[in-house]
PDB file of C-alpha atoms and ligand atoms in Angstrom:
ATOM      1  CA  UNK Q  30    -108.344 143.021  23.385  1.00  0.00           C
ATOM      2  CA  UNK Q  31    -108.012 139.495  24.598  1.00  0.00           C
ATOM      3  CA  UNK Q  32    -104.082 139.731  24.504  1.00  0.00           C
ATOM      4  CA  UNK Q  33    -104.531 142.904  26.894  1.00  0.00           C
ATOM      5  CA  UNK Q  34    -106.603 140.704  29.133  1.00  0.00           C
ATOM      6  CA  UNK Q  35    -104.016 138.117  29.388  1.00  0.00           C
ATOM      7  CA  UNK Q  36    -101.025 140.549  30.072  1.00  0.00           C
ATOM      8  CA  UNK Q  37    -103.176 142.033  32.968  1.00  0.00           C
ATOM      9  CA  UNK Q  38    -103.790 138.789  34.570  1.00  0.00           C
ATOM     10  CA  UNK Q  39    -100.281 137.934  34.209  1.00  0.00           C
ATOM     11  CA  UNK Q  40     -98.978 141.028  35.588  1.00  0.00           C
ATOM     12  CA  UNK Q  41    -101.575 140.359  38.514  1.00  0.00           C
ATOM     13  CA  UNK Q  42    -100.090 137.049  39.058  1.00  0.00           C
ATOM     14  CA  UNK Q  43     -96.749 138.334  39.089  1.00  0.00           C
ATOM     15  CA  UNK Q  44     -97.390 141.136  41.706  1.00  0.00           C
ATOM     16  CA  UNK Q  45     -99.024 138.364  44.070  1.00  0.00           C
ATOM     17  CA  UNK Q  46     -96.008 135.956  43.569  1.00  0.00           C
ATOM     18  CA  UNK Q  47     -93.491 138.928  44.313  1.00  0.00           C
ATOM     19  CA  UNK Q  48     -95.377 140.327  47.320  1.00  0.00           C
ATOM     20  CA  UNK Q  49     -95.874 136.464  48.639  1.00  0.00           C
ATOM     21  CA  UNK Q  50     -92.222 135.717  48.160  1.00  0.00           C
ATOM     22  CA  UNK Q  51     -91.477 139.034  49.788  1.00  0.00           C
ATOM     23  CA  UNK Q  52     -93.517 137.951  52.915  1.00  0.00           C
ATOM     24  CA  UNK Q  53     -91.738 134.703  53.202  1.00  0.00           C
ATOM     25  CA  UNK Q  54     -88.138 135.628  52.506  1.00  0.00           C
ATOM     26  CA  UNK Q  55     -86.276 138.212  54.580  1.00  0.00           C
ATOM     27  CA  UNK Q  56     -84.834 141.204  52.662  1.00  0.00           C
ATOM     28  CA  UNK Q  57     -81.021 140.444  51.358  1.00  0.00           C
ATOM     29  CA  UNK Q  58     -79.568 143.580  53.275  1.00  0.00           C
ATOM     30  CA  UNK Q  59     -80.776 142.501  56.673  1.00  0.00           C
ATOM     31  CA  UNK Q  60     -78.786 140.072  58.866  1.00  0.00           C
ATOM     32  CA  UNK Q  61     -80.651 136.477  59.189  1.00  0.00           C
ATOM     33  CA  UNK Q  62     -81.926 136.295  62.635  1.00  0.00           C
ATOM     34  CA  UNK Q  63     -81.449 132.649  64.069  1.00  0.00           C
ATOM     35  CA  UNK Q  64     -78.643 131.613  61.778  1.00  0.00           C
ATOM     36  CA  UNK Q  65     -75.069 131.339  62.748  1.00  0.00           C
ATOM     37  CA  UNK Q  66     -72.551 132.379  59.842  1.00  0.00           C
ATOM     38  CA  UNK Q  67     -68.973 131.467  59.881  1.00  0.00           C
ATOM     39  CA  UNK Q  68     -66.307 133.782  61.197  1.00  0.00           C
ATOM     40  CA  UNK Q  69     -63.956 134.219  57.928  1.00  0.00           C
ATOM     41  CA  UNK Q  70     -61.078 135.802  60.087  1.00  0.00           C
ATOM     42  CA  UNK Q  71     -60.571 133.859  63.635  1.00  0.00           C
ATOM     43  CA  UNK Q  72     -57.361 135.919  64.110  1.00  0.00           C
ATOM     44  CA  UNK Q  73     -59.382 139.043  64.423  1.00  0.00           C
ATOM     45  CA  UNK Q  74     -58.222 140.499  67.702  1.00  0.00           C
ATOM     46  CA  UNK Q  75     -61.815 141.038  68.851  1.00  0.00           C
ATOM     47  CA  UNK Q  76     -62.766 137.508  68.053  1.00  0.00           C
ATOM     48  CA  UNK Q  77     -59.762 136.560  70.170  1.00  0.00           C
ATOM     49  CA  UNK Q  78     -60.692 139.029  73.007  1.00  0.00           C
ATOM     50  CA  UNK Q  79     -63.994 137.126  72.959  1.00  0.00           C
ATOM     51  CA  UNK Q  80     -62.318 133.415  73.253  1.00  0.00           C
ATOM     52  CA  UNK Q  81     -59.988 134.861  76.061  1.00  0.00           C
ATOM     53  CA  UNK Q  82     -63.038 136.102  77.928  1.00  0.00           C
ATOM     54  CA  UNK Q  83     -64.567 132.671  77.426  1.00  0.00           C
ATOM     55  CA  UNK Q  84     -61.765 130.948  79.048  1.00  0.00           C
ATOM     56  CA  UNK Q  85     -61.270 133.539  81.912  1.00  0.00           C
ATOM     57  CA  UNK Q  86     -65.026 133.292  82.808  1.00  0.00           C
ATOM     58  CA  UNK Q  87     -64.674 129.406  82.696  1.00  0.00           C
ATOM     59  CA  UNK Q  88     -61.779 129.650  84.847  1.00  0.00           C
ATOM     60  CA  UNK Q  89     -63.777 132.074  87.438  1.00  0.00           C
ATOM     61  CA  UNK Q  90     -66.799 129.509  87.200  1.00  0.00           C
ATOM     62  CA  UNK Q  91     -64.827 126.146  87.510  1.00  0.00           C
ATOM     63  CA  UNK Q  92     -61.398 126.971  89.363  1.00  0.00           C
ATOM     64  CA  UNK Q  93     -60.812 123.191  89.876  1.00  0.00           C
ATOM     65  CA  UNK Q  94     -60.264 122.917  86.018  1.00  0.00           C
ATOM     66  CA  UNK Q  95     -58.110 125.974  85.164  1.00  0.00           C
ATOM     67  CA  UNK Q  96     -57.523 126.282  81.393  1.00  0.00           C
ATOM     68  CA  UNK Q  97     -54.921 128.410  79.446  1.00  0.00           C
ATOM     69  CA  UNK Q  98     -55.966 129.762  76.123  1.00  0.00           C
ATOM     70  CA  UNK Q  99     -54.186 128.461  73.329  1.00  0.00           C
ATOM     71  CA  UNK Q 100     -56.223 129.418  69.997  1.00  0.00           C
ATOM     72  CA  UNK Q 101     -59.374 129.525  68.321  1.00  0.00           C
ATOM     73  CA  UNK Q 102     -59.798 126.704  65.945  1.00  0.00           C
ATOM     74  CA  UNK Q 103     -63.182 127.565  64.271  1.00  0.00           C
ATOM     75  CA  UNK Q 104     -65.850 130.076  64.847  1.00  0.00           C
ATOM     76  CA  UNK Q 105     -69.273 131.388  63.886  1.00  0.00           C
ATOM     77  CA  UNK Q 106     -71.297 134.443  64.881  1.00  0.00           C
ATOM     78  CA  UNK Q 107     -75.013 135.157  64.952  1.00  0.00           C
ATOM     79  CA  UNK Q 108     -76.583 138.692  65.253  1.00  0.00           C
ATOM     80  CA  UNK Q 109     -79.398 138.918  67.818  1.00  0.00           C
ATOM     81  CA  UNK Q 110     -79.994 141.814  69.922  1.00  0.00           C
ATOM     82  CA  UNK Q 111     -76.475 141.735  70.115  1.00  0.00           C
ATOM     83  CA  UNK Q 112     -73.839 139.108  68.737  1.00  0.00           C
ATOM     84  CA  UNK Q 113     -73.552 135.474  69.685  1.00  0.00           C
ATOM     85  CA  UNK Q 114     -69.954 133.875  68.992  1.00  0.00           C
ATOM     86  CA  UNK Q 115     -69.738 130.178  68.931  1.00  0.00           C
ATOM     87  CA  UNK Q 116     -65.966 129.467  69.017  1.00  0.00           C
ATOM     88  CA  UNK Q 117     -63.983 126.227  68.937  1.00  0.00           C
ATOM     89  CA  UNK Q 118     -61.310 126.956  71.265  1.00  0.00           C
ATOM     90  CA  UNK Q 119     -58.036 124.992  71.962  1.00  0.00           C
ATOM     91  CA  UNK Q 120     -56.886 125.232  75.493  1.00  0.00           C
ATOM     92  CA  UNK Q 121     -55.071 123.308  78.177  1.00  0.00           C
ATOM     93  CA  UNK Q 122     -55.467 122.609  81.863  1.00  0.00           C
ATOM     94  CA  UNK Q 123     -52.889 124.452  83.594  1.00  0.00           C
ATOM     95  CA  UNK Q 124     -52.247 121.818  86.139  1.00  0.00           C
ATOM     96  CA  UNK Q 125     -51.634 118.884  83.499  1.00  0.00           C
ATOM     97  CA  UNK Q 126     -48.580 118.525  81.613  1.00  0.00           C
ATOM     98  CA  UNK Q 127     -49.368 119.901  78.031  1.00  0.00           C
ATOM     99  CA  UNK Q 128     -52.265 117.953  76.785  1.00  0.00           C
ATOM    100  CA  UNK Q 129     -54.519 120.018  74.674  1.00  0.00           C
ATOM    101  CA  UNK Q 130     -58.447 119.903  74.863  1.00  0.00           C
ATOM    102  CA  UNK Q 131     -60.875 121.458  72.617  1.00  0.00           C
ATOM    103  CA  UNK Q 132     -63.841 123.248  73.854  1.00  0.00           C
ATOM    104  CA  UNK Q 133     -67.108 124.942  72.336  1.00  0.00           C
ATOM    105  CA  UNK Q 134     -67.678 128.217  73.943  1.00  0.00           C
ATOM    106  CA  UNK Q 135     -70.832 130.382  73.299  1.00  0.00           C
ATOM    107  CA  UNK Q 136     -70.457 134.108  74.401  1.00  0.00           C
ATOM    108  CA  UNK Q 137     -73.112 136.654  74.093  1.00  0.00           C
ATOM    109  CA  UNK Q 138     -72.102 140.348  73.296  1.00  0.00           C
ATOM    110  CA  UNK Q 139     -73.592 143.740  73.303  1.00  0.00           C
ATOM    111  CA  UNK Q 140     -70.662 145.605  71.933  1.00  0.00           C
ATOM    112  CA  UNK Q 141     -72.410 148.993  72.474  1.00  0.00           C
ATOM    113  CA  UNK Q 142     -72.506 148.261  76.308  1.00  0.00           C
ATOM    114  CA  UNK Q 143     -69.223 146.489  76.529  1.00  0.00           C
ATOM    115  CA  UNK Q 144     -71.083 143.619  77.825  1.00  0.00           C
ATOM    116  CA  UNK Q 145     -70.122 139.890  77.441  1.00  0.00           C
ATOM    117  CA  UNK Q 146     -71.592 136.828  79.146  1.00  0.00           C
ATOM    118  CA  UNK Q 147     -70.203 133.318  78.782  1.00  0.00           C
ATOM    119  CA  UNK Q 148     -73.717 131.341  77.903  1.00  0.00           C
ATOM    120  CA  UNK Q 149     -71.914 127.964  77.658  1.00  0.00           C
ATOM    121  CA  UNK Q 150     -68.352 126.418  77.789  1.00  0.00           C
ATOM    122  CA  UNK Q 151     -68.339 122.782  77.058  1.00  0.00           C
ATOM    123  CA  UNK Q 152     -65.470 120.176  76.482  1.00  0.00           C
ATOM    124  CA  UNK Q 153     -65.770 118.674  73.164  1.00  0.00           C
ATOM    125  CA  UNK Q 154     -65.080 114.813  73.204  1.00  0.00           C
TER     126      UNK Q 154
HETATM  127  C1  LIG B   6     -56.960 138.516  59.845  1.00  0.00           C
HETATM  128  O1  LIG B   6     -56.878 139.579  61.037  1.00  0.00           O
HETATM  129  C2  LIG B   6     -55.540 139.692  61.251  1.00  0.00           C
HETATM  130  C3  LIG B   6     -55.328 140.685  62.406  1.00  0.00           C
HETATM  131  O2  LIG B   6     -56.428 141.872  62.072  1.00  0.00           O
HETATM  132  C4  LIG B   6     -54.802 140.401  60.106  1.00  0.00           C
HETATM  133  O3  LIG B   6     -53.273 140.437  60.479  1.00  0.00           O
HETATM  134  C5  LIG B   6     -54.931 139.454  58.790  1.00  0.00           C
HETATM  135  O4  LIG B   6     -54.075 139.884  57.833  1.00  0.00           O
HETATM  136  C6  LIG B   6     -56.348 138.878  58.472  1.00  0.00           C
HETATM  137  N1  LIG B   6     -56.338 137.944  57.556  1.00  0.00           N
HETATM  138  C7  LIG B   6     -57.159 137.935  56.743  1.00  0.00           C
HETATM  139  C8  LIG B   6     -57.275 136.918  55.645  1.00  0.00           C
HETATM  140  O5  LIG B   6     -57.973 138.823  56.439  1.00  0.00           O
HETATM  141  C1  LIG B   7     -75.351 134.821  81.691  1.00  0.00           C
HETATM  142  O1  LIG B   7     -75.426 133.378  81.082  1.00  0.00           O
HETATM  143  C2  LIG B   7     -76.044 132.612  81.661  1.00  0.00           C
HETATM  144  C3  LIG B   7     -76.034 131.218  80.999  1.00  0.00           C
HETATM  145  O2  LIG B   7     -76.897 131.517  80.041  1.00  0.00           O
HETATM  146  C4  LIG B   7     -77.193 133.093  82.506  1.00  0.00           C
HETATM  147  O3  LIG B   7     -77.847 132.161  83.388  1.00  0.00           O
HETATM  148  C5  LIG B   7     -76.924 134.374  83.109  1.00  0.00           C
HETATM  149  O4  LIG B   7     -78.153 134.888  83.658  1.00  0.00           O
HETATM  150  C6  LIG B   7     -76.388 135.541  82.215  1.00  0.00           C
HETATM  151  N1  LIG B   7     -75.994 136.622  83.103  1.00  0.00           N
HETATM  152  C7  LIG B   7     -76.039 137.795  82.619  1.00  0.00           C
HETATM  153  C8  LIG B   7     -75.647 138.893  83.364  1.00  0.00           C
HETATM  154  O5  LIG B   7     -77.034 138.002  81.609  1.00  0.00           O
END
């Protein structure tokens, strides 16, 4: 009798703990909103397309400092209502002889609408 009560209390406790934990931690199968995760393959043609878009957009917005895209050095992505890409890009100003600079670009994409927007593009010092 006493043992059964202990078991009952213990299982109640377990249920409480698991439901509390379930309320606090997002389900494993869902993407974690708010977090950037590293892009494993920065040679992925779509990721390169995003980086090229970032440099082209930068060139449209700042035509006094035109850049030529060279390569992606590093990248992260974030699933929102769409995807944010954060890419470290090597590019060189087309009017200077050869010096390569690194830039951090953030591009927002809604793939199902073929929509991309350059959120920010900054020189890394
Ligand atoms: C990365 O993507 C490129 C282009 O799709 C592919 O050729 C290459 O094998 C991939 N590398 C890895 C490590 O998956
Ligand atoms: C693109 O991003 C910039 C910077 O965040 C923002 O000001 C602008 O409204 C965005 N444009 C569109 C069409 O969403």
